[in-house]
Coordinates of C-alpha atoms in Angstrom, one line a residue:
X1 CA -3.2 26.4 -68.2
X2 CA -1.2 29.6 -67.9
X3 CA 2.1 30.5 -69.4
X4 CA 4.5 33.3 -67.8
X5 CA 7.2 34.7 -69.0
X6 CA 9.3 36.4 -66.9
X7 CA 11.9 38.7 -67.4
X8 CA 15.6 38.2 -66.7
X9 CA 16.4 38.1 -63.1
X10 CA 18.6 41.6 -61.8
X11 CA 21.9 41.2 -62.4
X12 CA 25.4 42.0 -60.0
X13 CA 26.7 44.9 -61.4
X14 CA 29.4 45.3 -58.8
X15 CA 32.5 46.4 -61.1
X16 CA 34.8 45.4 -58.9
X17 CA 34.3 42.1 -59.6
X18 CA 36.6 39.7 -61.3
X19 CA 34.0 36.4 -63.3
X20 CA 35.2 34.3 -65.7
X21 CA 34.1 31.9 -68.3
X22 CA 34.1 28.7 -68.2
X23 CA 34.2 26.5 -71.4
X24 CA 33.9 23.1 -69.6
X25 CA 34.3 20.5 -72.6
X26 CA 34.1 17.0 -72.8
X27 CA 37.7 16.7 -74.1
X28 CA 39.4 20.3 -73.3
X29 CA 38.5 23.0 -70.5
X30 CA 39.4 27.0 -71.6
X31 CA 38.8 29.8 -69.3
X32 CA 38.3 33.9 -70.7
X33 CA 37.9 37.2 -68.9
X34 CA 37.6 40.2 -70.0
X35 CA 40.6 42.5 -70.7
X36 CA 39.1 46.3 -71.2
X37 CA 36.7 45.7 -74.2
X38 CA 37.5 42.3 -75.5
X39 CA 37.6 38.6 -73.8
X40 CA 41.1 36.9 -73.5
X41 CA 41.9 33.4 -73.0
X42 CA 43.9 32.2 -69.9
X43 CA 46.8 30.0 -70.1
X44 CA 46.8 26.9 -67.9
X45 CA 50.3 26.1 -67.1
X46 CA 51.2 27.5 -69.9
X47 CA 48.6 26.7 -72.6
X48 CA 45.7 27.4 -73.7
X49 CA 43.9 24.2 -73.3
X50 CA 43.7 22.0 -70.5
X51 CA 42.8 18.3 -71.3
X52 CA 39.7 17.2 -69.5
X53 CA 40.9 14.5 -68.0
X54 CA 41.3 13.2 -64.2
X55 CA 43.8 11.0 -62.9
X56 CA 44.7 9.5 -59.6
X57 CA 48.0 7.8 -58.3
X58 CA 48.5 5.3 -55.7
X59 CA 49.4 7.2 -52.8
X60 CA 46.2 8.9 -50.8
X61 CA 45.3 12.9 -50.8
X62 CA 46.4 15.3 -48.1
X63 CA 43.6 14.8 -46.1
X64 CA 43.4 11.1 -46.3
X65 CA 40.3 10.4 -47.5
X66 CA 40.5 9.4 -50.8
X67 CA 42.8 8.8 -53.6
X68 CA 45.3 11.6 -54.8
X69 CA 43.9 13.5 -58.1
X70 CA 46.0 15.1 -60.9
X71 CA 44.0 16.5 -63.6
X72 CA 44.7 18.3 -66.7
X73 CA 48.3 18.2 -67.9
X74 CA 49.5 15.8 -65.2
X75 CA 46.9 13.9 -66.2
X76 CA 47.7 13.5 -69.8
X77 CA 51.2 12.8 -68.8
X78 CA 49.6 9.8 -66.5
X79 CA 48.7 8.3 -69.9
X80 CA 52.1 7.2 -71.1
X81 CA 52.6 5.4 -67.6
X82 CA 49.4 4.4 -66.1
X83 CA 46.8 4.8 -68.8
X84 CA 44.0 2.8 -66.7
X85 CA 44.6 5.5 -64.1
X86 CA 43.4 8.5 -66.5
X87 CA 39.6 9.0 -67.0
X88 CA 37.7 10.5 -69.6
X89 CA 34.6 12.3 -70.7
X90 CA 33.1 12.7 -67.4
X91 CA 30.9 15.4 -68.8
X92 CA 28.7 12.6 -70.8
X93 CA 27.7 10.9 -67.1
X94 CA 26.9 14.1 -65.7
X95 CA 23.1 13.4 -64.3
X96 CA 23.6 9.6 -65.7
X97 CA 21.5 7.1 -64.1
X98 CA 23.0 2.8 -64.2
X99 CA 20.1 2.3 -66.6
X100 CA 20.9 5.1 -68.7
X101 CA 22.6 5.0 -72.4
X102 CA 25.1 7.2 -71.2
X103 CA 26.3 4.8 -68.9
X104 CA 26.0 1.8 -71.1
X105 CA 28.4 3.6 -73.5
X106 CA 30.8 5.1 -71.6
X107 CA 34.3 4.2 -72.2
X108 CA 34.9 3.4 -68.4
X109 CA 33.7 0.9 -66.0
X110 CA 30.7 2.6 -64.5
X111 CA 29.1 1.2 -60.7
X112 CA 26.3 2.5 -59.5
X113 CA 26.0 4.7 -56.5
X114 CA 24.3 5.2 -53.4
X115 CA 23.0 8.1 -54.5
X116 CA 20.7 6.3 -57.5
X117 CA 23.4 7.7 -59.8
X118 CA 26.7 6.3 -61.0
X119 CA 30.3 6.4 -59.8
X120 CA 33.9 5.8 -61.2
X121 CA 36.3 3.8 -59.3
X122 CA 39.7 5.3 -58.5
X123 CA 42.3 3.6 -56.7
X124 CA 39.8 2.3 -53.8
X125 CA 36.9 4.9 -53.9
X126 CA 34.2 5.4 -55.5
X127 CA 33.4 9.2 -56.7
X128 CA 30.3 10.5 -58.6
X129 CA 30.8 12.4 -61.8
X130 CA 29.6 15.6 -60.0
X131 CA 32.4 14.8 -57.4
X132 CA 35.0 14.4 -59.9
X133 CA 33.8 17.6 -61.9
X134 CA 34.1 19.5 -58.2
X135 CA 37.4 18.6 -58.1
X136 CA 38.8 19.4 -61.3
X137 CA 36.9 22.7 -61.1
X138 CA 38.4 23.4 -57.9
X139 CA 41.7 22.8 -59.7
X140 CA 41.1 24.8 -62.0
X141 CA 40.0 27.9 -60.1
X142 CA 43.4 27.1 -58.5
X143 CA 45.3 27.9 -61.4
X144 CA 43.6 30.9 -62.6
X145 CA 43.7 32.5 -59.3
X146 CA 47.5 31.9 -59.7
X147 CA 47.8 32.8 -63.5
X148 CA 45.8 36.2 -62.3
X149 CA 47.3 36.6 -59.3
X150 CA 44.3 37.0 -57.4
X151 CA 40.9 35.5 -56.0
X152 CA 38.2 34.5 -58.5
X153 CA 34.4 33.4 -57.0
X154 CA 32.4 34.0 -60.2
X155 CA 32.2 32.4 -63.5
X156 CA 29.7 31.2 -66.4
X157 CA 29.8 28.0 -67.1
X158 CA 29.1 26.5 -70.6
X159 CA 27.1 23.4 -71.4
X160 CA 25.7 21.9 -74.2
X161 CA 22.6 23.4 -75.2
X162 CA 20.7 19.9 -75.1
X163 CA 21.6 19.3 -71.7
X164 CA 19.1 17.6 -69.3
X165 CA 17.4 19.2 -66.0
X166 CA 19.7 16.5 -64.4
X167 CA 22.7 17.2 -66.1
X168 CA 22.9 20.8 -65.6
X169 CA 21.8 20.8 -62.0
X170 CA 24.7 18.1 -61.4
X171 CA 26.8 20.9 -63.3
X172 CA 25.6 23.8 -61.4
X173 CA 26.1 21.2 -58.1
X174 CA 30.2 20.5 -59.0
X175 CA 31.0 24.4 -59.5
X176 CA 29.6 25.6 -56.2
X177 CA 31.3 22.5 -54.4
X178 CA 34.2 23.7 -56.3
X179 CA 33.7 27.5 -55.0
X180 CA 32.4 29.3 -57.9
X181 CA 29.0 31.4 -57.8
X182 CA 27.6 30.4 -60.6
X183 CA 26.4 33.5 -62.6
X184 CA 25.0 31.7 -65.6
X185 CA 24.9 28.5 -67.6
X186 CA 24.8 29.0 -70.4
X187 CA 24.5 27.0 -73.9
X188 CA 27.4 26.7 -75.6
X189 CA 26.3 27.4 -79.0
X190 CA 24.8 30.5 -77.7
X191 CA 28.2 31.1 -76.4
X192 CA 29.6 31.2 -79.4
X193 CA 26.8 33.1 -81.3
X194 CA 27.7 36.1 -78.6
X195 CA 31.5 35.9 -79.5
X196 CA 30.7 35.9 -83.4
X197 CA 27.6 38.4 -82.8
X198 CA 29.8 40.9 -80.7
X199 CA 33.6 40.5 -81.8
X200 CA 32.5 40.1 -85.4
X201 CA 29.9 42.2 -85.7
X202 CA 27.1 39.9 -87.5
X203 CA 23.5 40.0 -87.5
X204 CA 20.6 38.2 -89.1
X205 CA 19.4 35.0 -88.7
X206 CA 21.7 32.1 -88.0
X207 CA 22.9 28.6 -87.2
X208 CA 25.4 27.2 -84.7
X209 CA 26.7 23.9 -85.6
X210 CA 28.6 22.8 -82.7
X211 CA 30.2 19.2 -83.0
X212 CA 32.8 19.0 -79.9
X213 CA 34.5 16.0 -78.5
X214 CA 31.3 14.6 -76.8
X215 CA 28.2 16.3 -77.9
X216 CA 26.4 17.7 -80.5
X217 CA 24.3 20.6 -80.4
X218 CA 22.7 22.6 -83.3
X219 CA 20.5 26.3 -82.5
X220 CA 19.0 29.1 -84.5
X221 CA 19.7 32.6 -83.2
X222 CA 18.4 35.8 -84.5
X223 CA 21.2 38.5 -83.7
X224 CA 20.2 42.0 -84.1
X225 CA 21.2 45.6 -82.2
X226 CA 22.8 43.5 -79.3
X227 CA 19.9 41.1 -78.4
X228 CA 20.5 37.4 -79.0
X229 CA 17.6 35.4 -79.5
X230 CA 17.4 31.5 -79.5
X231 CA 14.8 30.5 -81.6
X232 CA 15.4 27.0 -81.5
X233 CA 17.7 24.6 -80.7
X234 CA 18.7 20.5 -80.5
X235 CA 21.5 18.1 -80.3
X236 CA 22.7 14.8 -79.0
X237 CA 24.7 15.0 -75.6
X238 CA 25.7 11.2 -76.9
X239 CA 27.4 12.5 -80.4
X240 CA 31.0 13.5 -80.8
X241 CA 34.3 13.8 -82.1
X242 CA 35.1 10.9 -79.4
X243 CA 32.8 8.3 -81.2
X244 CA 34.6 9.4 -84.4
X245 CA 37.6 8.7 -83.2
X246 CA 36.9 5.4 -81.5
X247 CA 35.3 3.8 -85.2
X248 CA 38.7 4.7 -86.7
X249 CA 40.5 3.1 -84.0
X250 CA 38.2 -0.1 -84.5
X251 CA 38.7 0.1 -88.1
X252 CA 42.4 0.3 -87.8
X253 CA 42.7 -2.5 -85.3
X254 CA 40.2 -4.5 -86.7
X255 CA 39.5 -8.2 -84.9
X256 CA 42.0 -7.1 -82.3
X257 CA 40.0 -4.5 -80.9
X258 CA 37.3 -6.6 -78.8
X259 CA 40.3 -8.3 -76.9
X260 CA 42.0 -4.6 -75.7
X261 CA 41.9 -3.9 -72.1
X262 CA 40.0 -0.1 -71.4
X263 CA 43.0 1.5 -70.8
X264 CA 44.8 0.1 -74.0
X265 CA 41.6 1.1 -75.9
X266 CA 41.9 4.8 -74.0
X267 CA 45.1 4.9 -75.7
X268 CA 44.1 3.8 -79.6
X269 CA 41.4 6.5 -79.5
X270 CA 44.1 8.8 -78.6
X271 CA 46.1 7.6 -81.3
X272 CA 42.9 8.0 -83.4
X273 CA 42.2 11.5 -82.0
X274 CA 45.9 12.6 -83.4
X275 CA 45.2 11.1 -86.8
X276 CA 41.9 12.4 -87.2
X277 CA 43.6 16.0 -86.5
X278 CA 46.2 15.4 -89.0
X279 CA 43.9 14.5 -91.4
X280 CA 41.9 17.7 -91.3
X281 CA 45.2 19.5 -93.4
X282 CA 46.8 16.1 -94.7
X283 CA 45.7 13.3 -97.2
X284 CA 47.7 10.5 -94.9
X285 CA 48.9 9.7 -92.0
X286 CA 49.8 6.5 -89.7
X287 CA 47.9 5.5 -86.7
X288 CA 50.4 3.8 -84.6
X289 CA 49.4 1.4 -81.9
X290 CA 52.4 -1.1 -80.9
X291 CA 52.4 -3.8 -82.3
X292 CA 49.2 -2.5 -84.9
X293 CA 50.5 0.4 -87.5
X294 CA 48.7 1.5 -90.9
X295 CA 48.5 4.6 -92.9
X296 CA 45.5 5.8 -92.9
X297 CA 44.0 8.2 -95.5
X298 CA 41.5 11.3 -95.5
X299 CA 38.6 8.6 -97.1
X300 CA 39.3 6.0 -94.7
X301 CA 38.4 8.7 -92.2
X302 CA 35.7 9.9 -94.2
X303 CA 34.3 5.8 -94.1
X304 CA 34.1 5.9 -90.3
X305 CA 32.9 9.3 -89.7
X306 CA 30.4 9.5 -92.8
X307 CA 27.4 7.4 -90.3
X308 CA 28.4 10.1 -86.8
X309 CA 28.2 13.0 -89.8
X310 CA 25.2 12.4 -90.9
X311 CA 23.6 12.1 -87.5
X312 CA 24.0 15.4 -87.0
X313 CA 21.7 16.6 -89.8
X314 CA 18.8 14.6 -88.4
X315 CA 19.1 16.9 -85.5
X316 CA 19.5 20.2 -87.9
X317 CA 16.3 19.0 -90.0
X318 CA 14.5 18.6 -86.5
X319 CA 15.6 22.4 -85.1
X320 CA 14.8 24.0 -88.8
X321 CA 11.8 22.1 -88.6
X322 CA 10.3 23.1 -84.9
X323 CA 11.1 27.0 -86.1
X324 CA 9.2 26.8 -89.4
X325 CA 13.1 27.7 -91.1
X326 CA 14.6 26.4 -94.1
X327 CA 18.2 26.2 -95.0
X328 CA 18.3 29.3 -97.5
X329 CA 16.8 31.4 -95.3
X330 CA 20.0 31.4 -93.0
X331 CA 22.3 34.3 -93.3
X332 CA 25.0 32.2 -92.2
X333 CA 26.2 29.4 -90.2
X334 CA 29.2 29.3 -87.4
X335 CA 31.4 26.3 -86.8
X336 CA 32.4 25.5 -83.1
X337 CA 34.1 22.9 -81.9
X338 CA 37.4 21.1 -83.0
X339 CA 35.3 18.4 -84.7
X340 CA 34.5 20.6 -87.5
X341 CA 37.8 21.5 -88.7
X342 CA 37.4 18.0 -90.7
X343 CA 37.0 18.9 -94.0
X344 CA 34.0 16.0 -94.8
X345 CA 32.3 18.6 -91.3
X346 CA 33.1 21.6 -93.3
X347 CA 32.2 20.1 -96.9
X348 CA 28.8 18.8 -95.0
X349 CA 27.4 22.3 -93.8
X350 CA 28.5 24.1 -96.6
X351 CA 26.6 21.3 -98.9
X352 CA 23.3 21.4 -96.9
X353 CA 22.8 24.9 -96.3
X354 CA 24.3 26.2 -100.1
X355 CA 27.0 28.5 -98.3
X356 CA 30.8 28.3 -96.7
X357 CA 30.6 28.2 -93.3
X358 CA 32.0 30.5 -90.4
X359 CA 34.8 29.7 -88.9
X360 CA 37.4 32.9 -88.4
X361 CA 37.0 32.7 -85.1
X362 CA 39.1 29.5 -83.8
X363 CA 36.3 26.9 -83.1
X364 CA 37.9 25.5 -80.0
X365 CA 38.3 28.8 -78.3
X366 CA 35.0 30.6 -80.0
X367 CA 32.9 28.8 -77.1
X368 CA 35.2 30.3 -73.5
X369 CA 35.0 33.5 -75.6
X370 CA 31.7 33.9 -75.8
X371 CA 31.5 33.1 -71.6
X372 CA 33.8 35.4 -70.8
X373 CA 31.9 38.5 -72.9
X374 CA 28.7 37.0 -70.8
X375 CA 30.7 37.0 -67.6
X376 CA 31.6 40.7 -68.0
X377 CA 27.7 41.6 -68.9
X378 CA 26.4 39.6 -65.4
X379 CA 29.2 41.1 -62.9
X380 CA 29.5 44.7 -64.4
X381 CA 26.7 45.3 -66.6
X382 CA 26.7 45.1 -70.6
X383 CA 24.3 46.5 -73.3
X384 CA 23.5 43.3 -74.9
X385 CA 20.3 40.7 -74.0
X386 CA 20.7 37.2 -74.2
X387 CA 17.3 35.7 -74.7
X388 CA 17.3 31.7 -74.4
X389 CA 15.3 28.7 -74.7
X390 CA 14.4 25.2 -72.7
X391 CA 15.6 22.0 -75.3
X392 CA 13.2 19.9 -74.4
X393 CA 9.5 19.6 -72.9
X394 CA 8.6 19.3 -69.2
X395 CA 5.5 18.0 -67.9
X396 CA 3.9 15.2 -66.1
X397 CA 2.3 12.0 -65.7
X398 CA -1.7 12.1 -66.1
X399 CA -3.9 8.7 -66.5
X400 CA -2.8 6.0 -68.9
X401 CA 0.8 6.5 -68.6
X402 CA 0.4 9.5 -70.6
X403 CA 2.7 13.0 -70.3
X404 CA 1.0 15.8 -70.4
X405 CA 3.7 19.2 -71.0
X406 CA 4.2 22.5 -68.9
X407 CA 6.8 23.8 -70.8
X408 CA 7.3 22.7 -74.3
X409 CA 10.3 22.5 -76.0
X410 CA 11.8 26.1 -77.0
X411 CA 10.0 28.1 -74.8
X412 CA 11.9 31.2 -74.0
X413 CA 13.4 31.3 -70.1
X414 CA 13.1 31.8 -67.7
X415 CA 9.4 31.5 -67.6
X416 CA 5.9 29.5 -65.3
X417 CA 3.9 27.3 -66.4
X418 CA 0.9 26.7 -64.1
X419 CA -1.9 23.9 -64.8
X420 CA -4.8 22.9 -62.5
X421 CA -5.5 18.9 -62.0
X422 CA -8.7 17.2 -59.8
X423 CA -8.7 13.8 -57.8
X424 CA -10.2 10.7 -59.7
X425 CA -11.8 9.0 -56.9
X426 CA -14.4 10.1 -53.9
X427 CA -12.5 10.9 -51.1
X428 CA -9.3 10.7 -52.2
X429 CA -6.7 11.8 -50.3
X430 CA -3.3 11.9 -52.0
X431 CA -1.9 12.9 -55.6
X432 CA 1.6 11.6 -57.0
X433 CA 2.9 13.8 -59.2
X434 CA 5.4 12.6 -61.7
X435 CA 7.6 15.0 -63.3
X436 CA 9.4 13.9 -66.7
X437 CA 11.5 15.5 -69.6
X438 CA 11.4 14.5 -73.2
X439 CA 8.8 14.9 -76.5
X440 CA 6.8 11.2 -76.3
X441 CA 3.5 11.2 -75.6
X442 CA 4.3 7.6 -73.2
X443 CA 5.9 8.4 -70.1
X444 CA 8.3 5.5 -70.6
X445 CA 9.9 7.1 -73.4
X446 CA 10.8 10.0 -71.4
X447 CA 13.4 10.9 -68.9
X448 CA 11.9 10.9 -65.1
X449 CA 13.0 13.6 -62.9
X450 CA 11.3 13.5 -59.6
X451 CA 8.3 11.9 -57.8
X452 CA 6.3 13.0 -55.3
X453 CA 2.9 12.8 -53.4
X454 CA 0.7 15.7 -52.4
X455 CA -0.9 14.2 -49.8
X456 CA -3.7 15.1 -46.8
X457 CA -6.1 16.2 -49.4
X458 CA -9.2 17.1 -47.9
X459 CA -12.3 14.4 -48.6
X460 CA -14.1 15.4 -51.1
X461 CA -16.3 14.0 -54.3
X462 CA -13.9 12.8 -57.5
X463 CA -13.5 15.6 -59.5
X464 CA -13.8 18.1 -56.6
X465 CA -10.5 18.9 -55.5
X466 CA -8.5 21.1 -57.4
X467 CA -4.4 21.0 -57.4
X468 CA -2.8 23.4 -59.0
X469 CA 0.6 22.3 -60.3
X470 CA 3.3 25.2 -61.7
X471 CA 6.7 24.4 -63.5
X472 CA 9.3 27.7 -62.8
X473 CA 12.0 27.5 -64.9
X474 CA 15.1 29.5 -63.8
X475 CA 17.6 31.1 -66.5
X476 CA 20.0 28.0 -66.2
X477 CA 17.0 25.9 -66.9
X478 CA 16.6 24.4 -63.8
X479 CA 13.3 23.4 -62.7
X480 CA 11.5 24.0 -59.4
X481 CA 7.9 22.6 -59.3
X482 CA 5.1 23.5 -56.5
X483 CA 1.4 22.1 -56.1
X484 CA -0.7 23.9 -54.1
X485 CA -5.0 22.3 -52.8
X486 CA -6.9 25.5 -53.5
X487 CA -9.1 24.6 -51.1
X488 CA -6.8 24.2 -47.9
X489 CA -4.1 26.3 -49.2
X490 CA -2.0 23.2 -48.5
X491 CA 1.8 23.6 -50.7
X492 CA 4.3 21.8 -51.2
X493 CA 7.6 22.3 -53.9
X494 CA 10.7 20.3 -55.0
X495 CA 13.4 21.6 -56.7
X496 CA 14.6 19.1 -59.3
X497 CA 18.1 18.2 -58.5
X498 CA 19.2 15.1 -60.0
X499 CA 17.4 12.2 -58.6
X500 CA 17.9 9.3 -61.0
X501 CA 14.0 8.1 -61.0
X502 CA 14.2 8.4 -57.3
X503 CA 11.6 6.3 -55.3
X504 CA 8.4 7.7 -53.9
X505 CA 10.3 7.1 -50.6
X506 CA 13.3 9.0 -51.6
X507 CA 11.7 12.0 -53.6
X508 CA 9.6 13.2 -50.4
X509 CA 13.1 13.4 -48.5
X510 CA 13.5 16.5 -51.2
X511 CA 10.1 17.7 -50.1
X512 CA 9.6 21.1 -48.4
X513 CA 6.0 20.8 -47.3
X514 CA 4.8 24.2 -46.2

């Protein structure tokens, strides 16, 4: 097996571009660019977050093909009226499959979709989560072309660092639908290690705890004379400030909860999401929910947050653990994401790693800062080097339902991994070759990407043939895999886009046999 790593691809350095960052959250959207030497955050009718949420009314769209979206603002204002016409947290389906946890625990009604993925319902259609994310991209550009009074077709895009292959190629997918080329994605506690390492001036090794509305993600960077380098990283794209918030709206409503509609449970984990807030710099405050109201204190949030809290350390143990690091050897540790302003977050890191945390940069704004400063250095050319890593493991299926990895787990990127397999029968003429993403050593544990057969093989004794398999994994950390017969020269390659566990019949319609 052979490892490459490859340098970074040549970047535009046309300075007459205009590229923005994109912080693309699971409960707010912020957008930077860079104003002479330092990024600045763009207003979105008139503020500096825009919810993340999609609504639709009754009437149809302009062209009459589906139902009319709002998103944003109008959205939120949707919620007073028509809360079972607002959706939420479309980021956590991105790359979902019906069968997947993510869809089991959405807070919507999920269907699945032609396409092997899933789909929301509005009004009468059916839209995927990578449609919906187009769209409310595409509005988006809208209003900073407007706020900037000019065209905008380039932007990093931030994303969890524990994203999936599936998750950010559905990602990549919805901003190019939407009109953006996409310069980068890139992780989002990364992002903010670039704000912190470039506006405040840090260096030395350190961690990014990063609990936002819908995922958690923790990394180790070492920051030193302008090159960023991810040692390590892990999360949960399942763990959030929106789980805290819906265990103390199921505390406070108690036995009534169960029998709530999904929109009237939208709305009490709204209510919960203002409480919680309040609570980060007050010791009470009520949680009203007609005809349910009841003041709730800082330790009945502390009760239902303690459990979400705590599952954020098993991933910090794991990502301390895979880069041979122990809490005291950190020089520091940043904060990002509006989670951690709760002072049981705060009280937390500080405790585990035996030092206050970070957090003078604003933790819900650290993350678009840190995209725009990367947006700048990709269009016009910067003297910094972002060095990254893959989250998780890719490899394949071999015999015994066993996964064999290419590319482990925090392996810089972009990078090849190339492995040569043989035939196990006489004469056999065709290969599958399953491609998966996770750390267990059964393939049923693991996420499956794609599925394909290599087939014509040329006849030869078991053990004859030989197929070379390579994993290239771009900067975004999006996977391409080829196999090539060294003996016929015969090739083919897939680019993993998401496929849902696609069926042999439907992965060799992505084929590009050559």
């Amino acid at each position: 097996m052979s490892l490459q790593i490859q340098e970074p691809e040549t970047e535009n350095t046309n300075p007459r571009c205009t590229a923005i960052g994109i912080d693309l959250g699971t409960t707010h959207t912020l957008v930077s660019i860079m104003r002479e030497d330092a990024p600045e955050l763009i207003p979105l009718d008139d503020q500096l977050l825009m919810p993340s949420l999609i609504g639709w009314e009754d009437n149809l769209s302009k062209d009459r093909k589906g139902p009319a979206l709002v998103f944003g603002h109008e959205a939120a204002a949707l919620l007073t009226t028509r809360p079972d016409h607002v959706v939420s947290s479309i980021k956590r389906l991105m790359g979902a499959s019906p069968d997947s946890s993510e869809a089991h625990t959405f807070p919507h009604t999920v269907f699945p979709h032609a396409s092997g993925g899933v789909a929301l319902k509005m009004g009468d259609h059916l839209l995927t989560p990578t449609e919906l994310t187009a769209h409310f991209l595409s509005s988006l550009k809208t209003k900073v072309e407007t706020a900037l009074g000019h065209p905008v077709h380039e932007a990093v895009i931030t994303i969890p660092a524990y994203f999936r292959d599936h998750a950010r190629a559905a990602t990549r997918k919805a901003a190019e639908k939407a009109g953006f080329r996409v310069l980068r994605l890139l992780s989002e506690p990364t992002s903010a290690a670039l704000a912190y390492g470039l506006d405040q001036g840090i260096e030395g090794l350190y961690g990014v705890y990063d609990l936002g509305g819908g995922t958690f993600d923790f990394s180790l960077l070492s920051m030193s004379r302008g090159v960023f380098d991810v040692r390590a990283t892990g999360g949960d794209t399942q763990l959030g400030g929106d789980d805290i918030d819906e265990a103390l709206a199921q505390w406070a409503l108690g036995q009534a909860w169960p029998s709530l509609s999904p929109a009237q449970k939208m709305t009490a984990r709204l209510h919960a999401k203002v409480v919680k807030e309040v609570l980060s710099h007050q010791e009470e405050a009520v949680f009203l929910h007609p005809p349910h109201q009841h003041t709730v204190t800082r330790d009945n949030l502390t009760h239902c947050a303690q459990t979400w809290v705590d599952k954020t350390f098993v991933c910090v143990k794991n990502v301390l653990r895979d880069a041979n690091v122990q809490p005291h050897d950190l020089k520091g540790i940043i904060l990002v994401g509006g989670a951690t302003r709760m002072p049981l977050v705060q009280k937390a890191v500080s405790s585990y790693f035996g030092q206050e945390a970070l957090h003078t940069l604003d933790p819900d704004h650290v993350v678009a800062l840190g995209a725009g400063l990367q947006a700048k250095a990709l269009s016009q050319g910067a003297d910094h080097i972002l060095l990254d890593v893959t989250p998780l493991s890719l490899g394949i299926e071999v015999i015994g339902d066993t996964f064999e990895p290419l590319i482990r787990r925090n392996t810089r990127i972009p990078v090849k991994a190339t492995q040569t397999f043989t035939t196990a029968k006489d004469n056999q003429d065709a290969l599958r070759i399953h491609v998966l993403q996770g750390e267990h050593d059964h393939i049923k544990h693991n996420r499956s990407l794609a599925m394909f057969e290599f087939v014509d093989l040329p006849p030869l004794p078991a053990g004859t043939a030989r197929i070379c398999v390579s994993f290239t994994l771009d900067k975004d950390g999006i996977l391409t895999v080829s196999a090539q017969e060294e003996t016929t020269g015969q090739k083919q390659t897939v680019k993993i886009n998401p496929s849902y566990g696609l069926t042999l019949e439907g992965a060799k319609a992505l084929l590009d046999v050559s």
